[in-house]
PDB file of C-alpha atoms and ligand atoms in Angstrom:
ATOM      1  CA  MET A   1      91.569  33.532  16.414  1.00  0.00           C
ATOM      2  CA  ASP A   2      89.040  32.530  19.428  1.00  0.00           C
ATOM      3  CA  PRO A   3      86.453  29.829  18.285  1.00  0.00           C
ATOM      4  CA  VAL A   4      83.139  31.579  18.923  1.00  0.00           C
ATOM      5  CA  ALA A   5      79.807  29.418  18.605  1.00  0.00           C
ATOM      6  CA  TYR A   6      76.843  30.543  17.831  1.00  0.00           C
ATOM      7  CA  ASP A   7      73.033  28.327  17.552  1.00  0.00           C
ATOM      8  CA  GLY A   8      75.356  24.873  16.693  1.00  0.00           C
ATOM      9  CA  VAL A   9      77.824  27.167  14.120  1.00  0.00           C
ATOM     10  CA  THR A  10      81.598  27.892  15.319  1.00  0.00           C
ATOM     11  CA  VAL A  11      82.931  31.194  13.801  1.00  0.00           C
ATOM     12  CA  HIS A  12      86.790  32.601  14.554  1.00  0.00           C
ATOM     13  CA  ARG A  13      87.413  35.954  16.155  1.00  0.00           C
ATOM     14  CA  CYS A  14      90.496  38.033  16.251  1.00  0.00           C
ATOM     15  CA  THR A  15      92.014  38.572  19.451  1.00  0.00           C
ATOM     16  CA  ARG A  16      93.310  41.706  18.083  1.00  0.00           C
ATOM     17  CA  CYS A  17      91.584  43.488  15.908  1.00  0.00           C
ATOM     18  CA  GLN A  18      87.627  41.525  16.460  1.00  0.00           C
ATOM     19  CA  GLY A  19      87.370  40.666  13.053  1.00  0.00           C
ATOM     20  CA  ILE A  20      85.552  37.221  12.219  1.00  0.00           C
ATOM     21  CA  TRP A  21      86.001  34.436   9.898  1.00  0.00           C
ATOM     22  CA  PHE A  22      83.310  32.628   8.958  1.00  0.00           C
ATOM     23  CA  ASP A  23      83.764  29.151   7.150  1.00  0.00           C
ATOM     24  CA  GLY A  24      82.187  28.557   3.705  1.00  0.00           C
ATOM     25  CA  ALA A  25      78.510  30.782   3.606  1.00  0.00           C
ATOM     26  CA  THR A  26      77.617  30.357   7.253  1.00  0.00           C
ATOM     27  CA  TYR A  27      77.857  34.199   7.349  1.00  0.00           C
ATOM     28  CA  ARG A  28      74.353  33.612   5.553  1.00  0.00           C
ATOM     29  CA  SER A  29      72.891  31.161   7.475  1.00  0.00           C
ATOM     30  CA  LEU A  30      74.069  32.548  10.854  1.00  0.00           C
ATOM     31  CA  LYS A  31      72.184  35.887   9.735  1.00  0.00           C
ATOM     32  CA  LYS A  32      68.874  34.592   9.525  1.00  0.00           C
ATOM     33  CA  VAL A  33      69.634  33.219  13.176  1.00  0.00           C
ATOM     34  CA  PRO A  34      67.939  35.902  15.737  1.00  0.00           C
ATOM     35  CA  GLY A  35      70.240  37.539  18.083  1.00  0.00           C
ATOM     36  CA  ALA A  36      73.527  36.417  16.485  1.00  0.00           C
ATOM     37  CA  ASP A  37      74.539  39.823  15.574  1.00  0.00           C
ATOM     38  CA  LYS A  38      75.795  39.611  19.629  1.00  0.00           C
ATOM     39  CA  ILE A  39      79.380  37.493  18.268  1.00  0.00           C
ATOM     40  CA  ASP A  40      80.371  40.654  16.431  1.00  0.00           C
ATOM     41  CA  THR A  41      81.562  42.421  19.501  1.00  0.00           C
ATOM     42  CA  GLY A  42      84.161  44.763  18.451  1.00  0.00           C
ATOM     43  CA  SER A  43      84.154  48.610  18.141  1.00  0.00           C
ATOM     44  CA  ALA A  44      83.075  49.754  14.322  1.00  0.00           C
ATOM     45  CA  ALA A  45      85.562  52.421  14.405  1.00  0.00           C
ATOM     46  CA  THR A  46      88.070  49.619  15.213  1.00  0.00           C
ATOM     47  CA  GLY A  47      86.689  47.718  11.775  1.00  0.00           C
ATOM     48  CA  ARG A  48      86.911  50.701   9.972  1.00  0.00           C
ATOM     49  CA  LYS A  49      90.431  51.103  10.227  1.00  0.00           C
ATOM     50  CA  ASN A  50      90.909  47.655   9.568  1.00  0.00           C
ATOM     51  CA  ASP A  51      89.267  47.935   6.222  1.00  0.00           C
ATOM     52  CA  ALA A  52      91.943  49.956   4.925  1.00  0.00           C
ATOM     53  CA  ILE A  53      94.069  46.962   5.182  1.00  0.00           C
ATOM     54  CA  LYS A  54      94.478  45.220   2.069  1.00  0.00           C
ATOM     55  CA  ASP A  55      95.790  41.716   0.722  1.00  0.00           C
ATOM     56  CA  VAL A  56      94.542  40.059   3.809  1.00  0.00           C
ATOM     57  CA  LEU A  57      95.183  36.305   3.441  1.00  0.00           C
ATOM     58  CA  CYS A  58      92.256  33.435   3.870  1.00  0.00           C
ATOM     59  CA  PRO A  59      93.200  31.566   6.975  1.00  0.00           C
ATOM     60  CA  VAL A  60      92.436  28.268   5.245  1.00  0.00           C
ATOM     61  CA  CYS A  61      94.670  28.766   2.071  1.00  0.00           C
ATOM     62  CA  ARG A  62      96.931  31.147   2.941  1.00  0.00           C
ATOM     63  CA  THR A  63      95.235  32.797  -0.257  1.00  0.00           C
ATOM     64  CA  VAL A  64      94.747  36.665  -0.536  1.00  0.00           C
ATOM     65  CA  LEU A  65      91.009  37.411   0.106  1.00  0.00           C
ATOM     66  CA  GLU A  66      89.123  39.332  -2.520  1.00  0.00           C
ATOM     67  CA  VAL A  67      87.488  42.489  -1.047  1.00  0.00           C
ATOM     68  CA  LYS A  68      83.777  42.171  -2.217  1.00  0.00           C
ATOM     69  CA  PRO A  69      80.722  45.073  -2.122  1.00  0.00           C
ATOM     70  CA  ASP A  70      77.565  43.664  -0.117  1.00  0.00           C
ATOM     71  CA  LEU A  71      75.000  42.927  -2.709  1.00  0.00           C
ATOM     72  CA  TYR A  72      72.410  44.956  -0.965  1.00  0.00           C
ATOM     73  CA  GLN A  73      74.474  47.123   1.739  1.00  0.00           C
ATOM     74  CA  PRO A  74      77.646  48.406  -0.891  1.00  0.00           C
ATOM     75  CA  HIS A  75      79.016  50.435   1.680  1.00  0.00           C
ATOM     76  CA  ILE A  76      80.360  47.264   3.640  1.00  0.00           C
ATOM     77  CA  HIS A  77      83.126  45.423   2.104  1.00  0.00           C
ATOM     78  CA  TYR A  78      83.915  41.491   3.517  1.00  0.00           C
ATOM     79  CA  ASP A  79      86.782  39.968   2.308  1.00  0.00           C
ATOM     80  CA  VAL A  80      85.871  36.618   0.575  1.00  0.00           C
ATOM     81  CA  CYS A  81      88.018  33.766  -0.005  1.00  0.00           C
ATOM     82  CA  PRO A  82      88.199  33.079  -3.889  1.00  0.00           C
ATOM     83  CA  ALA A  83      88.087  29.127  -2.969  1.00  0.00           C
ATOM     84  CA  GLY A  84      85.086  29.507  -1.152  1.00  0.00           C
ATOM     85  CA  ASP A  85      86.875  28.590   2.304  1.00  0.00           C
ATOM     86  CA  GLY A  86      84.978  31.340   3.839  1.00  0.00           C
ATOM     87  CA  VAL A  87      84.425  35.241   4.381  1.00  0.00           C
ATOM     88  CA  TYR A  88      85.586  37.856   6.677  1.00  0.00           C
ATOM     89  CA  PHE A  89      84.053  40.560   8.617  1.00  0.00           C
ATOM     90  CA  ASP A  90      86.247  43.352   9.885  1.00  0.00           C
ATOM     91  CA  ALA A  91      84.252  44.490  13.234  1.00  0.00           C
ATOM     92  CA  GLY A  92      81.136  45.540  13.369  1.00  0.00           C
ATOM     93  CA  GLU A  93      80.273  44.819   9.958  1.00  0.00           C
ATOM     94  CA  PHE A  94      78.510  41.933  10.896  1.00  0.00           C
ATOM     95  CA  ARG A  95      76.130  43.572  13.018  1.00  0.00           C
ATOM     96  CA  ASP A  96      75.386  46.143  10.142  1.00  0.00           C
ATOM     97  CA  PHE A  97      74.620  43.290   7.506  1.00  0.00           C
ATOM     98  CA  VAL A  98      72.280  41.725  10.314  1.00  0.00           C
ATOM     99  CA  LYS A  99      70.802  45.214  10.650  1.00  0.00           C
ATOM    100  CA  GLU A 100      69.731  45.762   6.838  1.00  0.00           C
ATOM    101  CA  ASP A 101      68.460  42.213   6.676  1.00  0.00           C
ATOM    102  CA  LEU A 102      65.736  43.040   9.343  1.00  0.00           C
ATOM    103  CA  ALA A 103      65.168  45.976   7.874  1.00  0.00           C
ATOM    104  CA  ASP A 104      64.245  44.491   4.407  1.00  0.00           C
ATOM    105  CA  PHE A 105      62.011  41.781   6.224  1.00  0.00           C
ATOM    106  CA  PHE A 106      59.835  44.475   7.761  1.00  0.00           C
ATOM    107  CA  LYS A 107      59.872  46.705   4.523  1.00  0.00           C
ATOM    108  CA  ASP A 108      59.028  43.319   2.181  1.00  0.00           C
ATOM    109  CA  LEU A 109      56.052  43.373   5.142  1.00  0.00           C
ATOM    110  CA  LEU A 110      54.968  46.459   5.033  1.00  0.00           C
ATOM    111  CA  ALA A 111      54.832  46.028   0.771  1.00  0.00           C
ATOM    112  CA  GLY A 112      52.536  42.800   1.183  1.00  0.00           C
ATOM    113  CA  ARG A 113      50.309  44.389   3.511  1.00  0.00           C
ATOM    114  CA  ARG A 114      49.890  47.237   1.484  1.00  0.00           C
ATOM    115  CA  ASN A 115      48.579  44.954  -1.142  1.00  0.00           C
ATOM    116  CA  HIS A 116      45.563  43.437   0.990  1.00  0.00           C
ATOM    117  CA  TYR A 117      43.838  46.982   1.061  1.00  0.00           C
TER     118      TYR A 117
HETATM  119 ZN1  LIG B 201      90.599  30.133   1.660  1.00  0.00          ZN
END
């Protein structure tokens, strides 16, 4: 795992599979930072392959991570530490996660505008 800093937040990227570990809820704060998807440099194809790997251990407490689908994008499964140490994204998943958030933002914007007519 290599430390990668972005906008004052440090995440850890796996040197082999390019998956990213976010401490605590930093993935939620980072996704609001423009350009934060740049930290996710791995290929989505590699990520999809690694998504099938079960029983990934938390790098902090060594408990098996729980696989949880994202509430808004159920096709994204991230691995969450049951003790709240952090969240692990396979390569490409964080880019996808951030992108949908922007799309939602514009959808909300359009819906808001429509109300003014
Ligand atoms: Zn843990």
